[in-house]
PDB file of C-alpha atoms in Angstrom:
ATOM      1  CA  MET A1090      94.261  94.059 184.357  1.00  0.00           C
ATOM      2  CA  LYS A1091      91.360  92.084 185.845  1.00  0.00           C
ATOM      3  CA  PRO A1092      88.660  93.958 183.864  1.00  0.00           C
ATOM      4  CA  ARG A1093      90.571  93.204 180.630  1.00  0.00           C
ATOM      5  CA  LYS A1094      90.474  89.455 181.426  1.00  0.00           C
ATOM      6  CA  VAL A1095      86.715  89.666 182.062  1.00  0.00           C
ATOM      7  CA  SER A1096      86.212  91.509 178.753  1.00  0.00           C
ATOM      8  CA  ALA A1097      88.295  88.943 176.898  1.00  0.00           C
ATOM      9  CA  ALA A1098      86.338  86.143 178.396  1.00  0.00           C
ATOM     10  CA  ALA A1099      83.036  87.831 177.557  1.00  0.00           C
ATOM     11  CA  ALA A1100      84.182  88.267 174.041  1.00  0.00           C
ATOM     12  CA  ALA A1101      85.105  84.582 173.736  1.00  0.00           C
ATOM     13  CA  VAL A1102      81.697  83.596 175.036  1.00  0.00           C
ATOM     14  CA  LEU A1103      80.029  85.979 172.569  1.00  0.00           C
ATOM     15  CA  ALA A1104      82.043  84.563 169.698  1.00  0.00           C
ATOM     16  CA  LEU A1105      81.130  81.035 170.594  1.00  0.00           C
ATOM     17  CA  ALA A1106      77.444  82.003 170.845  1.00  0.00           C
ATOM     18  CA  LEU A1107      77.538  83.563 167.396  1.00  0.00           C
ATOM     19  CA  ALA A1108      79.311  80.557 165.945  1.00  0.00           C
ATOM     20  CA  ALA A1109      76.665  78.173 167.510  1.00  0.00           C
ATOM     21  CA  THR A1110      73.913  80.366 166.064  1.00  0.00           C
ATOM     22  CA  ALA A1111      75.471  80.225 162.620  1.00  0.00           C
ATOM     23  CA  CYS A1112      75.881  76.446 162.818  1.00  0.00           C
ATOM     24  CA  GLY A1113      72.304  76.112 163.947  1.00  0.00           C
ATOM     25  CA  SER A1114      71.166  78.061 160.964  1.00  0.00           C
ATOM     26  CA  ASP A1115      73.021  75.779 158.582  1.00  0.00           C
ATOM     27  CA  ASP A1116      71.623  72.667 160.182  1.00  0.00           C
ATOM     28  CA  GLY A1117      68.179  74.020 159.920  1.00  0.00           C
ATOM     29  CA  GLY A1118      68.394  74.159 156.122  1.00  0.00           C
ATOM     30  CA  GLY A1119      68.255  71.230 153.750  1.00  0.00           C
ATOM     31  CA  GLY A1120      66.210  69.827 150.957  1.00  0.00           C
ATOM     32  CA  SER A1121      64.328  72.522 149.127  1.00  0.00           C
ATOM     33  CA  ASP A1122      65.225  75.186 151.714  1.00  0.00           C
ATOM     34  CA  ASP A1123      68.950  75.291 151.094  1.00  0.00           C
ATOM     35  CA  GLY A1124      68.650  76.818 147.698  1.00  0.00           C
ATOM     36  CA  LYS A1125      69.635  73.634 145.799  1.00  0.00           C
ATOM     37  CA  LYS A1126      67.309  73.828 142.812  1.00  0.00           C
ATOM     38  CA  ILE A1127      67.544  72.896 139.146  1.00  0.00           C
ATOM     39  CA  THR A1128      65.311  74.604 136.564  1.00  0.00           C
ATOM     40  CA  VAL A1129      64.285  72.536 133.591  1.00  0.00           C
ATOM     41  CA  GLY A1130      62.501  73.703 130.430  1.00  0.00           C
ATOM     42  CA  ILE A1131      59.734  71.434 129.140  1.00  0.00           C
ATOM     43  CA  LYS A1132      56.652  71.762 127.012  1.00  0.00           C
ATOM     44  CA  PHE A1133      53.424  72.402 128.931  1.00  0.00           C
ATOM     45  CA  ASP A1134      50.996  71.597 126.072  1.00  0.00           C
ATOM     46  CA  GLN A1135      52.038  68.327 124.454  1.00  0.00           C
ATOM     47  CA  PRO A1136      50.242  65.276 125.972  1.00  0.00           C
ATOM     48  CA  GLY A1137      52.551  62.266 126.129  1.00  0.00           C
ATOM     49  CA  VAL A1138      55.653  64.433 125.748  1.00  0.00           C
ATOM     50  CA  GLY A1139      55.437  67.400 128.069  1.00  0.00           C
ATOM     51  CA  LEU A1140      52.164  68.516 129.745  1.00  0.00           C
ATOM     52  CA  LYS A1141      51.173  70.631 132.690  1.00  0.00           C
ATOM     53  CA  THR A1142      47.844  69.153 133.936  1.00  0.00           C
ATOM     54  CA  PRO A1143      44.976  71.314 135.303  1.00  0.00           C
ATOM     55  CA  ASP A1144      45.915  70.331 138.775  1.00  0.00           C
ATOM     56  CA  GLY A1145      49.479  71.564 138.298  1.00  0.00           C
ATOM     57  CA  LYS A1146      51.240  68.275 137.772  1.00  0.00           C
ATOM     58  CA  TYR A1147      53.766  67.518 135.056  1.00  0.00           C
ATOM     59  CA  GLU A1148      53.766  64.377 132.902  1.00  0.00           C
ATOM     60  CA  GLY A1149      55.019  63.015 129.623  1.00  0.00           C
ATOM     61  CA  PHE A1150      58.069  61.274 128.190  1.00  0.00           C
ATOM     62  CA  ASP A1151      60.279  64.343 128.195  1.00  0.00           C
ATOM     63  CA  VAL A1152      59.232  65.002 131.787  1.00  0.00           C
ATOM     64  CA  ASP A1153      60.206  61.497 132.809  1.00  0.00           C
ATOM     65  CA  VAL A1154      63.585  61.968 131.000  1.00  0.00           C
ATOM     66  CA  ALA A1155      64.180  65.328 132.704  1.00  0.00           C
ATOM     67  CA  ARG A1156      63.339  63.860 136.197  1.00  0.00           C
ATOM     68  CA  TYR A1157      65.664  60.935 135.661  1.00  0.00           C
ATOM     69  CA  VAL A1158      68.520  63.217 134.543  1.00  0.00           C
ATOM     70  CA  ALA A1159      67.949  65.591 137.451  1.00  0.00           C
ATOM     71  CA  ARG A1160      68.145  62.759 139.961  1.00  0.00           C
ATOM     72  CA  GLN A1161      71.409  61.516 138.434  1.00  0.00           C
ATOM     73  CA  LEU A1162      72.705  65.111 138.797  1.00  0.00           C
ATOM     74  CA  GLY A1163      71.993  64.905 142.496  1.00  0.00           C
ATOM     75  CA  TYR A1164      68.592  66.569 142.845  1.00  0.00           C
ATOM     76  CA  VAL A1165      65.440  65.165 144.477  1.00  0.00           C
ATOM     77  CA  SER A1166      61.977  65.724 143.091  1.00  0.00           C
ATOM     78  CA  ASP A1167      61.218  68.755 145.221  1.00  0.00           C
ATOM     79  CA  ASP A1168      64.378  70.463 143.879  1.00  0.00           C
ATOM     80  CA  ILE A1169      63.146  70.395 140.273  1.00  0.00           C
ATOM     81  CA  VAL A1170      61.513  73.571 138.983  1.00  0.00           C
ATOM     82  CA  PHE A1171      59.727  73.107 135.621  1.00  0.00           C
ATOM     83  CA  LYS A1172      59.536  76.173 133.299  1.00  0.00           C
ATOM     84  CA  GLU A1173      57.637  76.384 130.063  1.00  0.00           C
ATOM     85  CA  ALA A1174      59.893  76.266 127.029  1.00  0.00           C
ATOM     86  CA  LYS A1175      57.946  77.250 123.927  1.00  0.00           C
ATOM     87  CA  SER A1176      59.648  76.379 120.724  1.00  0.00           C
ATOM     88  CA  ALA A1177      60.585  79.910 119.834  1.00  0.00           C
ATOM     89  CA  ASP A1178      61.986  80.611 123.289  1.00  0.00           C
ATOM     90  CA  ARG A1179      64.235  77.657 123.894  1.00  0.00           C
ATOM     91  CA  GLU A1180      67.620  79.138 122.763  1.00  0.00           C
ATOM     92  CA  THR A1181      66.904  82.416 124.657  1.00  0.00           C
ATOM     93  CA  LEU A1182      66.052  80.566 127.916  1.00  0.00           C
ATOM     94  CA  LEU A1183      69.350  78.798 127.803  1.00  0.00           C
ATOM     95  CA  GLN A1184      71.411  81.788 126.767  1.00  0.00           C
ATOM     96  CA  ARG A1185      69.941  83.957 129.578  1.00  0.00           C
ATOM     97  CA  GLY A1186      70.419  81.172 132.158  1.00  0.00           C
ATOM     98  CA  ASP A1187      66.665  80.989 132.923  1.00  0.00           C
ATOM     99  CA  VAL A1188      66.906  77.210 132.821  1.00  0.00           C
ATOM    100  CA  ASP A1189      69.732  74.673 133.432  1.00  0.00           C
ATOM    101  CA  PHE A1190      68.664  72.388 130.609  1.00  0.00           C
ATOM    102  CA  ILE A1191      65.757  71.840 128.251  1.00  0.00           C
ATOM    103  CA  ALA A1192      63.986  68.574 127.387  1.00  0.00           C
ATOM    104  CA  ALA A1193      61.088  69.744 125.138  1.00  0.00           C
ATOM    105  CA  SER A1194      60.832  67.724 121.903  1.00  0.00           C
ATOM    106  CA  TYR A1195      63.957  69.681 121.023  1.00  0.00           C
ATOM    107  CA  SER A1196      65.141  68.508 117.568  1.00  0.00           C
ATOM    108  CA  ILE A1197      68.892  68.826 117.028  1.00  0.00           C
ATOM    109  CA  ASN A1198      69.890  70.681 113.891  1.00  0.00           C
ATOM    110  CA  ASP A1199      72.941  72.664 112.690  1.00  0.00           C
ATOM    111  CA  GLU A1200      71.343  76.068 113.159  1.00  0.00           C
ATOM    112  CA  ARG A1201      70.398  75.389 116.769  1.00  0.00           C
ATOM    113  CA  ARG A1202      73.860  73.931 117.483  1.00  0.00           C
ATOM    114  CA  LYS A1203      75.395  77.300 116.720  1.00  0.00           C
ATOM    115  CA  LYS A1204      73.496  78.760 119.725  1.00  0.00           C
ATOM    116  CA  VAL A1205      73.315  75.928 122.301  1.00  0.00           C
ATOM    117  CA  ASP A1206      74.941  72.588 123.004  1.00  0.00           C
ATOM    118  CA  PHE A1207      73.106  69.317 123.001  1.00  0.00           C
ATOM    119  CA  ALA A1208      73.331  66.155 125.070  1.00  0.00           C
ATOM    120  CA  GLY A1209      71.858  63.057 123.612  1.00  0.00           C
ATOM    121  CA  PRO A1210      70.170  62.375 121.340  1.00  0.00           C
ATOM    122  CA  TYR A1211      67.793  60.406 123.488  1.00  0.00           C
ATOM    123  CA  PHE A1212      64.927  59.858 121.047  1.00  0.00           C
ATOM    124  CA  LEU A1213      64.337  59.450 117.303  1.00  0.00           C
ATOM    125  CA  ALA A1214      61.025  60.698 116.059  1.00  0.00           C
ATOM    126  CA  HIS A1215      59.701  61.085 112.520  1.00  0.00           C
ATOM    127  CA  GLN A1216      57.372  63.528 110.952  1.00  0.00           C
ATOM    128  CA  ASP A1217      54.100  61.707 110.394  1.00  0.00           C
ATOM    129  CA  VAL A1218      50.335  62.292 109.958  1.00  0.00           C
ATOM    130  CA  LEU A1219      47.415  61.531 112.246  1.00  0.00           C
ATOM    131  CA  VAL A1220      44.166  60.562 110.457  1.00  0.00           C
ATOM    132  CA  ARG A1221      40.788  59.191 111.613  1.00  0.00           C
ATOM    133  CA  ALA A1222      40.939  55.533 112.467  1.00  0.00           C
ATOM    134  CA  ASP A1223      38.262  54.649 109.912  1.00  0.00           C
ATOM    135  CA  ASP A1224      39.685  56.672 107.073  1.00  0.00           C
ATOM    136  CA  ARG A1225      41.429  54.466 104.577  1.00  0.00           C
ATOM    137  CA  SER A1226      41.800  57.097 101.848  1.00  0.00           C
ATOM    138  CA  ILE A1227      45.229  58.152 103.123  1.00  0.00           C
ATOM    139  CA  ALA A1228      47.431  55.121 102.819  1.00  0.00           C
ATOM    140  CA  LYS A1229      50.663  56.693 101.522  1.00  0.00           C
ATOM    141  CA  PRO A1230      52.119  60.166 101.617  1.00  0.00           C
ATOM    142  CA  SER A1231      51.015  61.145  98.061  1.00  0.00           C
ATOM    143  CA  ASP A1232      47.396  60.545  99.162  1.00  0.00           C
ATOM    144  CA  LEU A1233      47.619  63.808 101.002  1.00  0.00           C
ATOM    145  CA  ASN A1234      47.211  65.606  97.731  1.00  0.00           C
ATOM    146  CA  ASN A1235      43.867  67.472  97.709  1.00  0.00           C
ATOM    147  CA  LYS A1236      43.403  66.661 101.326  1.00  0.00           C
ATOM    148  CA  LYS A1237      42.938  69.220 104.050  1.00  0.00           C
ATOM    149  CA  LEU A1238      46.148  69.060 106.087  1.00  0.00           C
ATOM    150  CA  CYS A1239      46.404  70.738 109.438  1.00  0.00           C
ATOM    151  CA  SER A1240      49.294  71.929 111.565  1.00  0.00           C
ATOM    152  CA  VAL A1241      50.036  74.808 113.909  1.00  0.00           C
ATOM    153  CA  THR A1242      50.696  78.341 112.609  1.00  0.00           C
ATOM    154  CA  GLY A1243      54.328  78.714 111.680  1.00  0.00           C
ATOM    155  CA  SER A1244      55.055  75.007 111.612  1.00  0.00           C
ATOM    156  CA  THR A1245      57.633  73.655 109.183  1.00  0.00           C
ATOM    157  CA  SER A1246      55.911  70.244 109.167  1.00  0.00           C
ATOM    158  CA  ALA A1247      53.024  71.222 106.939  1.00  0.00           C
ATOM    159  CA  GLN A1248      55.340  73.203 104.624  1.00  0.00           C
ATOM    160  CA  ASN A1249      57.550  70.075 104.275  1.00  0.00           C
ATOM    161  CA  VAL A1250      54.593  68.138 103.086  1.00  0.00           C
ATOM    162  CA  LYS A1251      53.425  70.905 100.670  1.00  0.00           C
ATOM    163  CA  THR A1252      56.802  71.440  99.082  1.00  0.00           C
ATOM    164  CA  LYS A1253      58.290  67.970  99.008  1.00  0.00           C
ATOM    165  CA  ILE A1254      55.566  65.309  99.252  1.00  0.00           C
ATOM    166  CA  ALA A1255      52.024  66.435  98.302  1.00  0.00           C
ATOM    167  CA  PRO A1256      52.020  69.835  96.522  1.00  0.00           C
ATOM    168  CA  GLN A1257      48.265  69.758  96.118  1.00  0.00           C
ATOM    169  CA  ALA A1258      47.610  69.407  99.812  1.00  0.00           C
ATOM    170  CA  GLN A1259      45.302  72.070 101.243  1.00  0.00           C
ATOM    171  CA  LEU A1260      47.017  73.545 104.275  1.00  0.00           C
ATOM    172  CA  GLN A1261      45.014  74.564 107.296  1.00  0.00           C
ATOM    173  CA  GLU A1262      46.995  76.372 109.984  1.00  0.00           C
ATOM    174  CA  TYR A1263      45.438  76.583 113.436  1.00  0.00           C
ATOM    175  CA  GLY A1264      46.655  78.141 116.661  1.00  0.00           C
ATOM    176  CA  GLY A1265      47.185  74.861 118.463  1.00  0.00           C
ATOM    177  CA  TYR A1266      47.214  71.114 117.956  1.00  0.00           C
ATOM    178  CA  SER A1267      44.047  70.671 119.969  1.00  0.00           C
ATOM    179  CA  GLU A1268      42.196  72.787 117.341  1.00  0.00           C
ATOM    180  CA  CYS A1269      43.541  70.515 114.633  1.00  0.00           C
ATOM    181  CA  LEU A1270      42.342  67.469 116.538  1.00  0.00           C
ATOM    182  CA  THR A1271      38.880  68.958 116.875  1.00  0.00           C
ATOM    183  CA  GLY A1272      38.755  69.555 113.140  1.00  0.00           C
ATOM    184  CA  LEU A1273      40.057  66.041 112.460  1.00  0.00           C
ATOM    185  CA  GLU A1274      37.320  64.541 114.684  1.00  0.00           C
ATOM    186  CA  ASN A1275      34.648  66.714 113.102  1.00  0.00           C
ATOM    187  CA  LYS A1276      35.837  65.838 109.550  1.00  0.00           C
ATOM    188  CA  THR A1277      36.610  69.475 108.687  1.00  0.00           C
ATOM    189  CA  ILE A1278      40.244  68.473 108.140  1.00  0.00           C
ATOM    190  CA  ASP A1279      41.612  65.112 106.901  1.00  0.00           C
ATOM    191  CA  ALA A1280      45.041  64.859 108.523  1.00  0.00           C
ATOM    192  CA  LEU A1281      47.229  66.479 111.148  1.00  0.00           C
ATOM    193  CA  THR A1282      50.995  66.517 110.748  1.00  0.00           C
ATOM    194  CA  THR A1283      53.916  66.947 113.143  1.00  0.00           C
ATOM    195  CA  ASP A1284      56.365  64.567 114.904  1.00  0.00           C
ATOM    196  CA  ASP A1285      54.936  61.075 115.475  1.00  0.00           C
ATOM    197  CA  ALA A1286      55.729  61.147 119.176  1.00  0.00           C
ATOM    198  CA  ILE A1287      53.670  64.289 119.607  1.00  0.00           C
ATOM    199  CA  LEU A1288      50.839  62.847 117.548  1.00  0.00           C
ATOM    200  CA  ALA A1289      50.948  59.568 119.559  1.00  0.00           C
ATOM    201  CA  GLY A1290      50.673  61.559 122.768  1.00  0.00           C
ATOM    202  CA  TYR A1291      47.535  63.301 121.605  1.00  0.00           C
ATOM    203  CA  ALA A1292      46.009  60.085 120.291  1.00  0.00           C
ATOM    204  CA  ALA A1293      46.637  58.341 123.607  1.00  0.00           C
ATOM    205  CA  GLN A1294      44.477  60.810 125.489  1.00  0.00           C
ATOM    206  CA  ASP A1295      41.373  59.178 127.049  1.00  0.00           C
ATOM    207  CA  GLN A1296      38.937  61.266 124.963  1.00  0.00           C
ATOM    208  CA  PHE A1297      40.684  60.275 121.668  1.00  0.00           C
ATOM    209  CA  LYS A1298      41.525  56.639 122.240  1.00  0.00           C
ATOM    210  CA  GLY A1299      40.453  54.570 119.230  1.00  0.00           C
ATOM    211  CA  LYS A1300      39.452  57.616 117.172  1.00  0.00           C
ATOM    212  CA  PHE A1301      42.729  58.243 115.355  1.00  0.00           C
ATOM    213  CA  ARG A1302      45.681  56.335 113.920  1.00  0.00           C
ATOM    214  CA  LEU A1303      49.215  57.244 112.768  1.00  0.00           C
ATOM    215  CA  GLY A1304      49.987  57.014 109.122  1.00  0.00           C
ATOM    216  CA  GLY A1305      53.416  55.527 109.741  1.00  0.00           C
ATOM    217  CA  PHE A1306      54.951  57.507 106.865  1.00  0.00           C
ATOM    218  CA  LYS A1307      58.348  58.620 108.488  1.00  0.00           C
ATOM    219  CA  LEU A1308      58.508  61.848 106.467  1.00  0.00           C
ATOM    220  CA  SER A1309      61.622  63.036 108.296  1.00  0.00           C
ATOM    221  CA  ASP A1310      64.052  62.146 111.045  1.00  0.00           C
ATOM    222  CA  GLU A1311      63.915  64.245 114.193  1.00  0.00           C
ATOM    223  CA  LEU A1312      66.612  63.533 116.856  1.00  0.00           C
ATOM    224  CA  TYR A1313      65.519  64.937 120.230  1.00  0.00           C
ATOM    225  CA  GLY A1314      68.391  66.256 122.408  1.00  0.00           C
ATOM    226  CA  ILE A1315      68.669  67.944 125.809  1.00  0.00           C
ATOM    227  CA  GLY A1316      69.712  71.538 125.269  1.00  0.00           C
ATOM    228  CA  VAL A1317      72.355  73.119 127.622  1.00  0.00           C
ATOM    229  CA  LYS A1318      74.014  76.481 127.539  1.00  0.00           C
ATOM    230  CA  LYS A1319      76.659  76.882 124.836  1.00  0.00           C
ATOM    231  CA  GLY A1320      80.071  75.896 126.171  1.00  0.00           C
ATOM    232  CA  ASP A1321      78.785  74.046 129.290  1.00  0.00           C
ATOM    233  CA  THR A1322      80.704  70.918 128.472  1.00  0.00           C
ATOM    234  CA  GLU A1323      80.687  69.620 132.031  1.00  0.00           C
ATOM    235  CA  LEU A1324      76.917  69.610 132.299  1.00  0.00           C
ATOM    236  CA  ARG A1325      76.499  68.177 128.807  1.00  0.00           C
ATOM    237  CA  ASN A1326      78.776  65.294 129.676  1.00  0.00           C
ATOM    238  CA  LYS A1327      76.934  64.658 132.904  1.00  0.00           C
ATOM    239  CA  VAL A1328      73.618  64.609 131.128  1.00  0.00           C
ATOM    240  CA  ASN A1329      74.978  62.188 128.495  1.00  0.00           C
ATOM    241  CA  ALA A1330      76.059  59.847 131.271  1.00  0.00           C
ATOM    242  CA  ALA A1331      72.569  60.025 132.827  1.00  0.00           C
ATOM    243  CA  LEU A1332      70.863  59.273 129.523  1.00  0.00           C
ATOM    244  CA  GLU A1333      73.122  56.269 128.936  1.00  0.00           C
ATOM    245  CA  LYS A1334      72.284  54.917 132.342  1.00  0.00           C
ATOM    246  CA  MET A1335      68.582  55.486 131.665  1.00  0.00           C
ATOM    247  CA  VAL A1336      68.733  53.370 128.555  1.00  0.00           C
ATOM    248  CA  GLN A1337      70.844  50.683 130.177  1.00  0.00           C
ATOM    249  CA  ASP A1338      68.659  50.177 133.279  1.00  0.00           C
ATOM    250  CA  GLY A1339      65.420  49.940 131.357  1.00  0.00           C
ATOM    251  CA  SER A1340      63.982  53.252 132.543  1.00  0.00           C
ATOM    252  CA  TRP A1341      64.026  54.681 128.990  1.00  0.00           C
ATOM    253  CA  LYS A1342      61.963  51.821 127.567  1.00  0.00           C
ATOM    254  CA  LYS A1343      59.539  51.966 130.520  1.00  0.00           C
ATOM    255  CA  ALA A1344      58.944  55.697 129.976  1.00  0.00           C
ATOM    256  CA  VAL A1345      58.332  55.202 126.176  1.00  0.00           C
ATOM    257  CA  GLU A1346      55.784  52.456 126.863  1.00  0.00           C
ATOM    258  CA  ALA A1347      53.987  54.364 129.566  1.00  0.00           C
ATOM    259  CA  ASN A1348      53.620  57.571 127.564  1.00  0.00           C
ATOM    260  CA  PHE A1349      53.165  56.374 123.947  1.00  0.00           C
ATOM    261  CA  GLY A1350      51.988  52.783 124.322  1.00  0.00           C
ATOM    262  CA  PRO A1351      48.259  53.511 124.489  1.00  0.00           C
ATOM    263  CA  ALA A1352      48.379  54.988 120.985  1.00  0.00           C
ATOM    264  CA  GLY A1353      49.961  51.874 119.572  1.00  0.00           C
ATOM    265  CA  TYR A1354      53.104  53.805 118.763  1.00  0.00           C
ATOM    266  CA  ARG A1355      56.254  51.831 118.094  1.00  0.00           C
ATOM    267  CA  SER A1356      59.276  53.892 118.806  1.00  0.00           C
ATOM    268  CA  GLU A1357      62.681  53.461 117.255  1.00  0.00           C
ATOM    269  CA  PRO A1358      65.436  51.953 119.393  1.00  0.00           C
ATOM    270  CA  PRO A1359      67.285  54.626 121.467  1.00  0.00           C
ATOM    271  CA  PRO A1360      69.829  56.454 119.293  1.00  0.00           C
ATOM    272  CA  ARG A1361      73.532  56.590 120.093  1.00  0.00           C
ATOM    273  CA  ILE A1362      74.028  59.070 122.799  1.00  0.00           C
ATOM    274  CA  GLY A1363      76.870  61.601 122.659  1.00  0.00           C
ATOM    275  CA  VAL A1364      77.233  61.813 118.862  1.00  0.00           C
ATOM    276  CA  PHE A1365      76.924  65.685 119.053  1.00  0.00           C
ATOM    277  CA  SER A1366      79.405  66.099 121.859  1.00  0.00           C
ATOM    278  CA  GLY A1367      82.420  66.786 119.624  1.00  0.00           C
TER     279      GLY A1367
END
């Protein structure tokens, strides 16, 4: 009988030791080591909106919005993983679960709402044109007729101008906005068109300050929303609550001024959040 008591006691000690080891392991975790991460899709190539800098940092209005929302969801800065969300990949990233949400100049439209859900909108942009600061020949949208108009390959912005506003515009499609800006600076093109927020971001870069100006034409309305996986109502509602708080506490206005102010861009007031939650 005595050996059994010793074995039982030994087993109890071993069990306690194992339990203590397990507890010690849990206590050793925390912060970024406990697996608590949130992956956010942003643009990497839009100054003022979403940009990955050469030193690996992330900046822009959408980045500020994403960080604020993530904090309201319970994450600290080190828990946020930014992933590039190119325009053509955004729905796929959400559907596959590669990202938790996307804040990437993501205009809300009916076609996209069939595939993903949107929180927000948190920003109202307009299609506009960027021209040289000293060029007074483009004062109204129709002045784009017979002008060399640039946008990126596959963009709907230039086609919108061509079909609805200035049918004689000479479209120039480049691989990226930076190429359009170089052409605008060198006078090989006359105007660049896309969302005004994106244009303001480029114009605010140090190397371009004072060289360009926005036309202020408001050629379309573009409501930016935060994309979440279709059917994730809980996350969408939490993001809406975070966006509402961002507007109320002044953080939204501060982010707009910090990212777009240097270009002299005057944003619209924040739109009503939650209008696409039904």
